[in-house]
Short mmCIF file of C-alpha atoms in Angstrom, two decimals:
data_model
loop_
_atom_site.label_atom_id
_atom_site.label_comp_id
_atom_site.label_asym_id
_atom_site.label_seq_id
_atom_site.Cartn_x
_atom_site.Cartn_y
_atom_site.Cartn_z
CA SER R 1 10.04 2.94 -8.91
CA GLN R 2 9.10 -0.52 -7.96
CA GLN R 3 11.87 -2.32 -6.42
CA GLY R 4 10.37 -5.50 -5.20
CA GLU R 5 9.91 -8.70 -7.21
CA GLU R 6 7.67 -11.14 -5.83
CA ASP R 7 7.43 -14.69 -6.67
CA PRO R 8 5.01 -16.60 -7.65
CA GLN R 9 2.84 -14.05 -9.34
CA ALA R 10 0.07 -16.41 -8.73
CA LEU R 11 -0.39 -19.34 -6.28
CA SER R 12 -3.58 -21.58 -6.19
CA ILE R 13 -3.84 -24.16 -3.27
CA GLN R 14 -6.30 -26.19 -1.51
CA GLU R 15 -7.75 -25.22 2.09
CA GLY R 16 -5.47 -26.46 4.90
CA GLU R 17 -2.20 -26.41 2.72
CA ASN R 18 0.55 -23.95 3.41
CA ALA R 19 1.29 -21.05 1.12
CA THR R 20 4.74 -19.64 0.67
CA MET R 21 5.35 -16.29 -1.18
CA ASN R 22 8.90 -14.83 -1.84
CA CYS R 23 10.03 -11.15 -2.14
CA SER R 24 13.30 -9.87 -3.18
CA TYR R 25 14.42 -6.14 -3.26
CA LYS R 26 17.26 -4.01 -4.40
CA THR R 27 18.49 -1.63 -1.86
CA SER R 28 19.12 -1.41 1.92
CA ILE R 29 16.02 -1.34 4.00
CA ASN R 30 15.28 -0.29 7.34
CA ASN R 31 12.37 -2.76 7.62
CA LEU R 32 10.03 -5.03 5.38
CA GLN R 33 6.39 -5.21 5.67
CA TRP R 34 3.80 -7.43 4.24
CA TYR R 35 0.35 -6.21 3.31
CA ARG R 36 -2.74 -7.93 2.20
CA GLN R 37 -5.19 -6.60 -0.53
CA ASN R 38 -8.55 -8.05 -1.22
CA SER R 39 -9.96 -7.45 -4.73
CA GLY R 40 -10.92 -3.95 -5.22
CA ARG R 41 -10.03 -2.70 -1.64
CA GLY R 42 -7.40 -0.99 0.33
CA LEU R 43 -4.29 -2.86 1.91
CA VAL R 44 -4.18 -4.41 5.36
CA HIS R 45 -0.88 -4.38 6.96
CA LEU R 46 0.07 -8.06 8.23
CA ILE R 47 3.44 -7.93 9.62
CA LEU R 48 6.78 -5.82 9.95
CA ILE R 49 10.19 -7.34 10.10
CA ARG R 50 13.30 -4.97 10.94
CA SER R 51 16.44 -5.47 9.20
CA ASN R 52 18.18 -6.79 12.16
CA GLU R 53 15.54 -9.63 12.53
CA ARG R 54 15.45 -12.80 10.75
CA GLU R 55 12.07 -14.16 11.59
CA LYS R 56 8.72 -13.03 12.77
CA HIS R 57 5.48 -14.88 13.63
CA SER R 58 2.01 -13.74 13.85
CA GLY R 59 -0.87 -16.30 14.19
CA ARG R 60 -0.52 -18.29 11.07
CA LEU R 61 1.86 -16.12 9.42
CA ARG R 62 5.58 -16.52 9.40
CA VAL R 63 7.76 -13.96 7.92
CA THR R 64 11.73 -14.48 7.20
CA LEU R 65 14.16 -11.92 5.97
CA ASP R 66 17.54 -12.49 4.46
CA THR R 67 19.24 -9.24 4.29
CA SER R 68 22.51 -10.68 2.68
CA LYS R 69 20.20 -12.18 -0.17
CA LYS R 70 17.99 -9.22 -0.01
CA SER R 71 14.87 -11.38 0.25
CA SER R 72 11.86 -12.30 2.28
CA SER R 73 9.40 -14.78 2.45
CA LEU R 74 5.71 -15.09 4.04
CA LEU R 75 4.33 -18.36 5.11
CA ILE R 76 0.61 -18.74 5.64
CA THR R 77 -0.09 -22.12 7.38
CA ALA R 78 -3.35 -24.04 7.41
CA SER R 79 -4.68 -21.81 4.74
CA ARG R 80 -8.60 -20.93 4.43
CA ALA R 81 -10.64 -19.69 1.74
CA ALA R 82 -10.84 -16.33 3.48
CA ASP R 83 -6.96 -16.12 2.74
CA THR R 84 -7.61 -15.57 -0.93
CA ALA R 85 -6.29 -12.19 -1.62
CA SER R 86 -3.08 -10.24 -3.07
CA TYR R 87 -0.17 -10.10 -1.03
CA PHE R 88 2.47 -7.39 -1.30
CA CYS R 89 5.84 -7.02 0.26
CA ALA R 90 6.94 -3.36 1.02
CA THR R 91 10.45 -1.98 1.81
CA ASP R 92 11.21 0.81 3.84
CA GLY R 93 14.58 2.03 3.12
CA SER R 94 14.63 5.70 3.91
CA ASN R 95 13.71 8.12 6.68
CA THR R 96 10.78 9.39 4.81
CA GLY R 97 8.49 6.70 5.72
CA LYS R 98 7.86 5.89 1.91
CA LEU R 99 7.30 2.40 1.00
CA ILE R 100 8.16 0.75 -2.14
CA PHE R 101 6.01 -2.22 -3.11
CA GLY R 102 6.53 -5.46 -4.84
CA GLN R 103 4.56 -6.64 -7.70
CA GLY R 104 2.53 -8.81 -5.49
CA THR R 105 1.53 -12.48 -5.30
CA THR R 106 -2.32 -13.33 -6.03
CA LEU R 107 -3.24 -16.29 -3.79
CA GLN R 108 -6.28 -18.46 -4.39
CA VAL R 109 -7.16 -20.98 -1.59
CA LYS R 110 -9.89 -23.25 -2.81
CA PRO R 111 -12.53 -24.60 -0.17
CA GLY K 1 -8.18 1.54 15.82
CA ALA K 2 -6.19 3.00 13.10
CA VAL K 3 -9.12 3.57 10.53
CA VAL K 4 -8.67 5.53 7.37
CA SER K 5 -11.74 6.51 5.52
CA GLN K 6 -11.44 7.26 1.81
CA HIS K 7 -14.40 8.94 -0.22
CA PRO K 8 -15.77 8.33 -2.56
CA SER K 9 -15.36 4.80 -3.36
CA TRP K 10 -16.36 5.04 -6.95
CA VAL K 11 -16.65 8.22 -9.18
CA ILE K 12 -17.52 8.56 -12.78
CA CYS K 13 -16.79 11.83 -14.46
CA LYS K 14 -16.89 13.41 -17.83
CA SER K 15 -13.56 14.42 -19.42
CA GLY K 16 -12.35 17.83 -18.61
CA THR K 17 -13.78 18.13 -14.98
CA SER K 18 -12.10 17.85 -11.71
CA VAL K 19 -12.57 15.04 -9.12
CA LYS K 20 -11.73 15.50 -5.41
CA ILE K 21 -10.74 12.46 -3.37
CA GLU K 22 -10.88 12.62 0.65
CA CYS K 23 -8.77 10.65 2.81
CA ARG K 24 -9.44 10.73 6.68
CA SER K 25 -7.79 9.15 9.77
CA LEU K 26 -10.74 8.60 11.92
CA ASP K 27 -9.18 7.84 15.26
CA PHE K 28 -5.56 9.03 14.89
CA GLN K 29 -3.56 11.93 13.81
CA ALA K 30 -1.67 11.74 10.57
CA THR K 31 1.04 14.29 9.96
CA THR K 32 2.03 12.21 6.92
CA MET K 33 -0.11 10.53 4.35
CA PHE K 34 0.46 9.04 0.97
CA TRP K 35 -1.17 8.80 -2.41
CA TYR K 36 -0.84 5.83 -4.66
CA ARG K 37 -2.16 4.88 -7.92
CA GLN K 38 -2.79 1.24 -8.91
CA PHE K 39 -3.53 -0.23 -12.28
CA PRO K 40 -5.54 -3.44 -12.76
CA LYS K 41 -3.52 -6.50 -11.43
CA GLN K 42 -0.40 -4.45 -10.73
CA SER K 43 1.15 -3.10 -7.75
CA LEU K 44 0.77 0.42 -5.96
CA MET K 45 2.82 3.16 -7.35
CA LEU K 46 3.44 6.10 -4.92
CA MET K 47 2.40 9.26 -6.47
CA ALA K 48 3.04 11.68 -3.60
CA THR K 49 3.63 12.14 0.04
CA SER K 50 1.27 14.56 1.97
CA ASN K 51 2.72 16.56 4.88
CA GLU K 52 0.19 18.27 7.12
CA GLY K 53 0.86 22.09 6.89
CA SER K 54 3.33 21.99 3.91
CA LYS K 55 3.63 21.28 0.27
CA ALA K 56 3.32 17.69 -0.90
CA THR K 57 6.35 15.84 -2.29
CA TYR K 58 5.58 14.20 -5.72
CA GLU K 59 7.37 11.37 -7.13
CA GLN K 60 9.41 11.71 -10.35
CA GLY K 61 7.03 11.96 -13.25
CA VAL K 62 3.74 12.92 -11.42
CA GLU K 63 2.45 16.13 -12.54
CA LYS K 64 1.73 18.37 -9.68
CA ASP K 65 -0.40 20.59 -11.40
CA LYS K 66 -2.56 17.85 -12.44
CA PHE K 67 -2.91 16.09 -8.95
CA LEU K 68 -3.38 18.71 -6.51
CA ILE K 69 -2.86 17.57 -2.79
CA ASN K 70 -4.03 19.41 0.20
CA HIS K 71 -3.22 18.38 3.87
CA ALA K 72 -4.99 21.08 5.84
CA SER K 73 -5.38 19.22 9.08
CA LEU K 74 -3.92 16.40 11.00
CA THR K 75 -6.79 14.06 9.90
CA LEU K 76 -7.66 15.08 6.27
CA SER K 77 -5.62 15.20 3.02
CA THR K 78 -7.36 15.54 -0.44
CA LEU K 79 -6.32 14.60 -3.91
CA THR K 80 -7.86 16.52 -6.69
CA VAL K 81 -7.53 15.32 -10.13
CA THR K 82 -7.83 18.19 -12.43
CA SER K 83 -9.21 18.39 -15.81
CA ALA K 84 -9.52 14.49 -15.64
CA HIS K 85 -8.87 12.57 -18.99
CA PRO K 86 -9.63 8.95 -19.81
CA GLU K 87 -5.96 8.15 -18.99
CA ASP K 88 -6.20 9.15 -15.52
CA SER K 89 -8.97 6.46 -15.10
CA SER K 90 -7.40 4.22 -12.33
CA PHE K 91 -7.81 2.96 -8.59
CA TYR K 92 -6.41 5.76 -6.36
CA ILE K 93 -5.57 4.83 -2.64
CA CYS K 94 -4.48 6.81 0.28
CA SER K 95 -2.59 5.67 3.31
CA ALA K 96 -1.58 7.34 6.72
CA ARG K 97 0.83 6.96 9.47
CA ASP K 98 0.05 7.44 12.92
CA ALA K 99 1.92 10.67 14.22
CA ARG K 100 1.94 9.48 17.99
CA ALA K 101 2.98 5.72 17.11
CA THR K 102 6.20 4.51 18.64
CA ALA K 103 8.58 2.14 17.81
CA ARG K 104 7.62 -0.74 15.29
CA ALA K 105 4.27 0.99 14.80
CA LYS K 106 5.42 4.25 13.59
CA ASN K 107 6.59 2.59 10.13
CA ILE K 108 3.07 0.94 9.39
CA GLN K 109 0.91 2.51 6.97
CA TYR K 110 -2.89 2.20 7.35
CA PHE K 111 -4.93 2.27 3.94
CA GLY K 112 -8.28 3.60 2.99
CA ALA K 113 -10.47 1.40 0.82
CA GLY K 114 -9.54 3.10 -2.50
CA THR K 115 -11.25 5.09 -5.09
CA ARG K 116 -12.13 4.02 -8.44
CA LEU K 117 -12.07 6.76 -11.03
CA SER K 118 -13.64 6.31 -14.42
CA VAL K 119 -13.33 9.43 -16.79
CA LEU K 120 -15.48 9.17 -19.62
#
């Protein structure tokens, strides 16, 4: 069953602005990951944050994790039209490697 | 690196026929692969975990006789939708974990481009 809730469901911004997406989950986790999906395609891994980490950076991406609130956020700075996609958080809470995906945020960046 | 090839990307079939979808890890070995189903504008739903050399583990509610999974080698898993019906129409996506990855990377899944199945 899906355990992640993402907020907002849809986000539309202008190029150059920052985009923030939030993810909440229900059970304990080993790590939380963010993936990107372009329309009609597979997913691409963006970043992984472990349960004992609070913040990770990768290029224009910044991910935070608050395990006490069971939430994470993904910040994309200086957005570009090419960032238009759906973004999913996924939690890994077992030793099986299974990921439970959130509902996703659809981001549109207008040129 | 870490490329997963999924084939076909699109298939149309008649009701009652079976369809096979292949998922290959091109430059790494994958002892574990995963099969997902995605409905329009929705998230991914895990169908089953495919383990090389053993039976797949299906998620609750997924019919194992309907969705046959075979993982005969370290680089190939197949999903066969048997006796497909219109309600099986969906986007199917596979992913794989790198068996030789260490530390942080071992938790990452690499995804194929997906297969859009339309059953008439």
